[in-house]
PDB file of C-alpha atoms in Angstrom:
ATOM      1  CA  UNK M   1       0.000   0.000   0.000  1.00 53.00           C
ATOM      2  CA  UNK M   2       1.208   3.628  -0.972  1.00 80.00           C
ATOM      3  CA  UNK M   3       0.125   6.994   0.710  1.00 84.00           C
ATOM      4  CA  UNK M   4       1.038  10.368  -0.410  1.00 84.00           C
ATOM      5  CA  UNK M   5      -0.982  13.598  -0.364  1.00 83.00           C
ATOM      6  CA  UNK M   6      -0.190  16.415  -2.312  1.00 82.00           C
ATOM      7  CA  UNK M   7      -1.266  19.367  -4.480  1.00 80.00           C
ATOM      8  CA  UNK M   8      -1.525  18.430  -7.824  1.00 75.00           C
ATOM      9  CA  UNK M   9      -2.638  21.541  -9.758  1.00 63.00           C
ATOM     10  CA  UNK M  10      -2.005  25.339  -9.569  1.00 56.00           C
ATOM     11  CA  UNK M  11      -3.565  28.131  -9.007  1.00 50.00           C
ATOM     12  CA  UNK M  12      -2.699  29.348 -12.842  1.00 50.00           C
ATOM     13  CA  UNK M  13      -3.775  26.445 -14.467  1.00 49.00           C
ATOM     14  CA  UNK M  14      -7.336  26.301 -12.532  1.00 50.00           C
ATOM     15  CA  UNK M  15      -9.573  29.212 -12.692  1.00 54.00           C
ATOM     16  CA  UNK M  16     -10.722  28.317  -9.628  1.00 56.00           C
ATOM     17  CA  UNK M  17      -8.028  27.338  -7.487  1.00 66.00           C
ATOM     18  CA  UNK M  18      -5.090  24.659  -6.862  1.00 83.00           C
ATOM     19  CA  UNK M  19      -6.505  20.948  -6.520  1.00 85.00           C
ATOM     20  CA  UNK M  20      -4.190  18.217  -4.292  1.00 88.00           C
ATOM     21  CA  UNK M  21      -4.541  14.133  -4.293  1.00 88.00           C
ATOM     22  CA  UNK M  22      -4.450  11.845  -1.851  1.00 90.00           C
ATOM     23  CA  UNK M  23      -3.687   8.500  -2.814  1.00 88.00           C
ATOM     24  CA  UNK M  24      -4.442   5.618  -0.632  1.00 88.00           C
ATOM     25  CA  UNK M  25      -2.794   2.440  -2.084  1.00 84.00           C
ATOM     26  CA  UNK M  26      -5.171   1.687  -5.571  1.00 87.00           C
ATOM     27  CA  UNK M  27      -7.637   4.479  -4.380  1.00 87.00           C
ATOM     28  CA  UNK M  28      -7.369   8.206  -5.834  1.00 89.00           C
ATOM     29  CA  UNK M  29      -9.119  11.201  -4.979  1.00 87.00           C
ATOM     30  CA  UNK M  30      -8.764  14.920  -5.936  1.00 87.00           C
ATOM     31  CA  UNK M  31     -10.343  17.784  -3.955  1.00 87.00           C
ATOM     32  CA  UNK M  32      -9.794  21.805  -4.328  1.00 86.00           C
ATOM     33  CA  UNK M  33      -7.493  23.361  -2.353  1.00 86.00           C
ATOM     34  CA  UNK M  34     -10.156  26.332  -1.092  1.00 85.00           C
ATOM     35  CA  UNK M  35      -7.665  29.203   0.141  1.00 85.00           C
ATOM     36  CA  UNK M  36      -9.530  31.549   1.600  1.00 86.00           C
ATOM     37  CA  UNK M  37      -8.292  30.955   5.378  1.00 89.00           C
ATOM     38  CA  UNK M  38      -5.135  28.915   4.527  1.00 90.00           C
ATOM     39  CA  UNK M  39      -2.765  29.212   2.055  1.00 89.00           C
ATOM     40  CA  UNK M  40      -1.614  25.821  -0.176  1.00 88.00           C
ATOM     41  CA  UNK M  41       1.381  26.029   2.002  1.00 91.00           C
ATOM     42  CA  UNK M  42      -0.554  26.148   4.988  1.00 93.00           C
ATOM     43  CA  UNK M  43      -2.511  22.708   4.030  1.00 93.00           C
ATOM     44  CA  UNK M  44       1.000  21.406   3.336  1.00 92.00           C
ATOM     45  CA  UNK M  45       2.869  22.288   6.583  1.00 94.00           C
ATOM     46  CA  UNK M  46      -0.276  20.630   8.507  1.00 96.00           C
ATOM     47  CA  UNK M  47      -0.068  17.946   6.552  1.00 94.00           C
ATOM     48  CA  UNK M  48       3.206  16.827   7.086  1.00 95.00           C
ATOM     49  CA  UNK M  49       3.273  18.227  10.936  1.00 96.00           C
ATOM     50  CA  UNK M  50       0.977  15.860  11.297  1.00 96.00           C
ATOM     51  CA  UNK M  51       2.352  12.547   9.708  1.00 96.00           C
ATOM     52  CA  UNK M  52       5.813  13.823  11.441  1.00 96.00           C
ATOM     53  CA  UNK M  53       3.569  13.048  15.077  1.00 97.00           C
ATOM     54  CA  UNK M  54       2.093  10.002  13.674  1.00 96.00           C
ATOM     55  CA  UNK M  55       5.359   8.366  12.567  1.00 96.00           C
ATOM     56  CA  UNK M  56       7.345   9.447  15.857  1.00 96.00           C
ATOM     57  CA  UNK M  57       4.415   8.187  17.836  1.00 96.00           C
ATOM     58  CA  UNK M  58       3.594  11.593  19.022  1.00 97.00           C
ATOM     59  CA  UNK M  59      -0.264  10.890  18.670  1.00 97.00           C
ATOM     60  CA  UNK M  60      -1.810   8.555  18.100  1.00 97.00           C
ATOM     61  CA  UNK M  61      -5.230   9.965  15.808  1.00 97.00           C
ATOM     62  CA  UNK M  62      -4.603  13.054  13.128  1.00 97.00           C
ATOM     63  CA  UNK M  63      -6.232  14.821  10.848  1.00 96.00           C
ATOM     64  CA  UNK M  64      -5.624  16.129   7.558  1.00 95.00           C
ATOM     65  CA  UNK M  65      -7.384  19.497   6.790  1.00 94.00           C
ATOM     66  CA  UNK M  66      -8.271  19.100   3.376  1.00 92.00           C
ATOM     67  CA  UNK M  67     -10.853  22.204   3.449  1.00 91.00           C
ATOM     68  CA  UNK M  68     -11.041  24.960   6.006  1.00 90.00           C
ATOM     69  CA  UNK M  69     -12.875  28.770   5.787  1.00 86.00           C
ATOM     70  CA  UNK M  70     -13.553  31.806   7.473  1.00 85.00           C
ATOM     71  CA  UNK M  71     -16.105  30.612  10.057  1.00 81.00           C
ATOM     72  CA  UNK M  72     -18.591  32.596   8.738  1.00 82.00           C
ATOM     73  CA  UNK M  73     -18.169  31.294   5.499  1.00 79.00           C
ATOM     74  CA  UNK M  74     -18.070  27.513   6.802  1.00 76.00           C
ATOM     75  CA  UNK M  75     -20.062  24.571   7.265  1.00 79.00           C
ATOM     76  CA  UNK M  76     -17.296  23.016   8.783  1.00 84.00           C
ATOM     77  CA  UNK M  77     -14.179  21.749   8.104  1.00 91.00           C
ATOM     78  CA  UNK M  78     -12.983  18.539   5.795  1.00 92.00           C
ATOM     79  CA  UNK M  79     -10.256  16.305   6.847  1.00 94.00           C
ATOM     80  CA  UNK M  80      -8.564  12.618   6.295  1.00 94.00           C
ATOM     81  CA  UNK M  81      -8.800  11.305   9.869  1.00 96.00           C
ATOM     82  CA  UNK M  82      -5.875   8.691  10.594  1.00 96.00           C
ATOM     83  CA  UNK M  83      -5.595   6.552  13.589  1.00 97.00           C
ATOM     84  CA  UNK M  84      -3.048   3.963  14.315  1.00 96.00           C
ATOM     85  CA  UNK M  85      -3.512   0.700  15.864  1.00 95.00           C
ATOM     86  CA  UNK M  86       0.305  -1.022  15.763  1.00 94.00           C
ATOM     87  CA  UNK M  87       1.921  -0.210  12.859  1.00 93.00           C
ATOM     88  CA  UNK M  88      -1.274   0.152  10.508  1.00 94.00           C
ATOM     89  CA  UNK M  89      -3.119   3.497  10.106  1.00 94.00           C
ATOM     90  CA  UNK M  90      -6.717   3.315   9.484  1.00 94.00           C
ATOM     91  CA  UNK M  91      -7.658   6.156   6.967  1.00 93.00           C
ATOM     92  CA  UNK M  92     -11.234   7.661   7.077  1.00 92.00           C
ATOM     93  CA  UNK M  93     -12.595  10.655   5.352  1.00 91.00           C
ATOM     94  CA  UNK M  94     -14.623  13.246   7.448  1.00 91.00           C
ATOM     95  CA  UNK M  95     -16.482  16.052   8.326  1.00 89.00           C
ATOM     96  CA  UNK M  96     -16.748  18.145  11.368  1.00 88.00           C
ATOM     97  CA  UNK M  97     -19.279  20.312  11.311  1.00 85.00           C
ATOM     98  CA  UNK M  98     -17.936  22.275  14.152  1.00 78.00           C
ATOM     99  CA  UNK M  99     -14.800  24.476  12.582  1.00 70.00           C
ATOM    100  CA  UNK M 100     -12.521  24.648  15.785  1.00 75.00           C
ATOM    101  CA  UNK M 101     -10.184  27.548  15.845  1.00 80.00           C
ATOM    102  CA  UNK M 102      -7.917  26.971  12.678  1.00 82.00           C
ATOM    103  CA  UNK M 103      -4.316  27.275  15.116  1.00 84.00           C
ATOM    104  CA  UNK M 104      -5.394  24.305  16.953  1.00 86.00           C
ATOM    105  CA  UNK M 105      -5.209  21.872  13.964  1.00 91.00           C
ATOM    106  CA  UNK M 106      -1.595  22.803  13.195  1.00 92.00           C
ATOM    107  CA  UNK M 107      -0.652  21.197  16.631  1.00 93.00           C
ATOM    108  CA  UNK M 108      -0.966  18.003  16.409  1.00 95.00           C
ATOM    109  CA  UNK M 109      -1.635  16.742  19.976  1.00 95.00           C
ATOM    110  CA  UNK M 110      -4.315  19.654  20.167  1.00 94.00           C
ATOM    111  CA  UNK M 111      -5.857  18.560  16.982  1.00 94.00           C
ATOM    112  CA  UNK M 112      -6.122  14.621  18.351  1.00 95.00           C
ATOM    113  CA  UNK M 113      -7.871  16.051  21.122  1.00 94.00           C
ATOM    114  CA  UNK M 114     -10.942  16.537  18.882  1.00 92.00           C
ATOM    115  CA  UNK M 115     -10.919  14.147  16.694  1.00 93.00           C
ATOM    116  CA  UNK M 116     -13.606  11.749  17.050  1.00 92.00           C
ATOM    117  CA  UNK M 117     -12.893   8.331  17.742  1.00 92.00           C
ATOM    118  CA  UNK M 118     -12.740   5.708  14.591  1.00 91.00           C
ATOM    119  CA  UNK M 119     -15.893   4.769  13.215  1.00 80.00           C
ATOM    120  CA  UNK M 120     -16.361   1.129  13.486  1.00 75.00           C
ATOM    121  CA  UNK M 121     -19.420  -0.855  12.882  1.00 63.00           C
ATOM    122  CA  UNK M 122     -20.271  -4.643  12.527  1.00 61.00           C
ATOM    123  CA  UNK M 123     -21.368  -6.502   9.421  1.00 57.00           C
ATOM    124  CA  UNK M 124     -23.505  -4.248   7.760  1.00 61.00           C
ATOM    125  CA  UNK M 125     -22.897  -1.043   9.292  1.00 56.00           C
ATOM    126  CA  UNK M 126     -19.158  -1.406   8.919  1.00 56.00           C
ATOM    127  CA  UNK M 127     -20.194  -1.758   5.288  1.00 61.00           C
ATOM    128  CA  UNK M 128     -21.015   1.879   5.203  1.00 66.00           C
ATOM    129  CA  UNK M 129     -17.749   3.066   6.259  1.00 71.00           C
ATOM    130  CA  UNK M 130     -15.148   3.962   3.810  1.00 82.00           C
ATOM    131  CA  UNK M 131     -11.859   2.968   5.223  1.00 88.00           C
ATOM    132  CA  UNK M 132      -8.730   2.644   3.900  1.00 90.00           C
ATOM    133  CA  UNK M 133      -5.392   0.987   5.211  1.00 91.00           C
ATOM    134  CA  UNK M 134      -1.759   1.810   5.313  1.00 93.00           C
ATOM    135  CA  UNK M 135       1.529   0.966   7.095  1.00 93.00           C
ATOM    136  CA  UNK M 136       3.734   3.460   9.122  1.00 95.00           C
ATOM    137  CA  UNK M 137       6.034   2.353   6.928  1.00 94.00           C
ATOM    138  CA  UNK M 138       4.208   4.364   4.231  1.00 93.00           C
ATOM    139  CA  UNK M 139       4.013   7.315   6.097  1.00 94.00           C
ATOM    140  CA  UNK M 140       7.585   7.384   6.975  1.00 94.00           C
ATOM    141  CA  UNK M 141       7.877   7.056   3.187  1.00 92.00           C
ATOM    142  CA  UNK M 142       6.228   9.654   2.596  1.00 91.00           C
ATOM    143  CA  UNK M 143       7.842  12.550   4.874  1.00 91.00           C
ATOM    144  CA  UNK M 144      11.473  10.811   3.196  1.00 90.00           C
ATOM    145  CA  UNK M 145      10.124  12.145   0.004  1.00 87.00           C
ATOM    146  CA  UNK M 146       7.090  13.910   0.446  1.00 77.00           C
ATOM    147  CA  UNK M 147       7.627  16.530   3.466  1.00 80.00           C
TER     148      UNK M 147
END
C-alpha cells in the first residue's frame, strides 16, 4: 500500500483554485485546495506536521485538513482522519461540522484532542464506512520524500 498527499494543480492552471490528491494504495481522490483561510502552504505544513507526530508516535489519531474557511463562510471543516492501531493506520474521510479555531489543527496533539474516535461498525454497518489501510512504513515514506 502507498500513501502520499499532495497538491496536484495550480492556481494558474485552474480558474478556480489549486486541486491536491491523496492517494491511498489503488484508491485516488482529488479535492480543491479552497484558500480563503489557509494558504496551499498552509494545508501542506499541517499535513506533514501531522504525519511527522504520527510516525514518531507523538499521537496517536490526526487529521488532515483538506478544506477549512472563514467561520462565517463555513459549514465546517474537511479532513482525512488517521488513527493507528500497531503499525497500521486506518484512513477515514470526514467532516466536522464544528470548525474549531484553525491554530489548533496545526498542533498536532491539540488537533487529536478533537478528533472523534474511529468509526467502526459490525457486518452491515461497517459496510457503510469507507476505510482505507496503510503501514507506518508508508508514512515514513512519505515525509522521506514527500515533506
Amino acid at each position: 500500500m502507498t500513501f502520499t498527499i499532495r497538491k496536484v494543480l495550480d492556481d494558474k492552471l485552474r480558474q478556480d483554485g489549486s486541486v491536491a490528491e491523496v492517494m491511498l494504495g489503488d484508491h485516488r481522490e482529488t479535492f480543491p485546495l479552497i484558500t480563503t483561510l489557509w494558504t496551499v502552504q498552509d494545508y501542506q505544513r499541517q499535513w506533514c506536521g501531522a504525519i511527522k507526530a504520527m510516525v514518531k508516535h507523538k499521537v496517536a489519531a490526526c487529521m488532515l485538513v483538506t478544506d477549512i474557511q472563514p467561520r462565517q463562510n463555513s459549514s465546517g471543516i474537511t479532513y482525512w482522519a488517521l488513527f493507528r492501531e500497531g503499525e497500521q493506520i486506518y484512513v477515514q474521510e470526514r467532516l466536522m461540522r464544528y470548525a474549531p479555531a484553525a491554530e489548533l489543527l496545526v498542533i498536532p496533539v491539540e488537533a487529536e484532542k478533537i478528533i472523534p474516535p474511529r468509526i467502526q461498525g459490525a457486518g452491515e454497518e461497517h459496510e457503510n464506512v469507507s476505510e482505507w489501510l496503510v503501514s507506518m512504513s508508508d508514512l515514513a515514506e512519505f515525509l522521506r520524500v514527500g515533506c
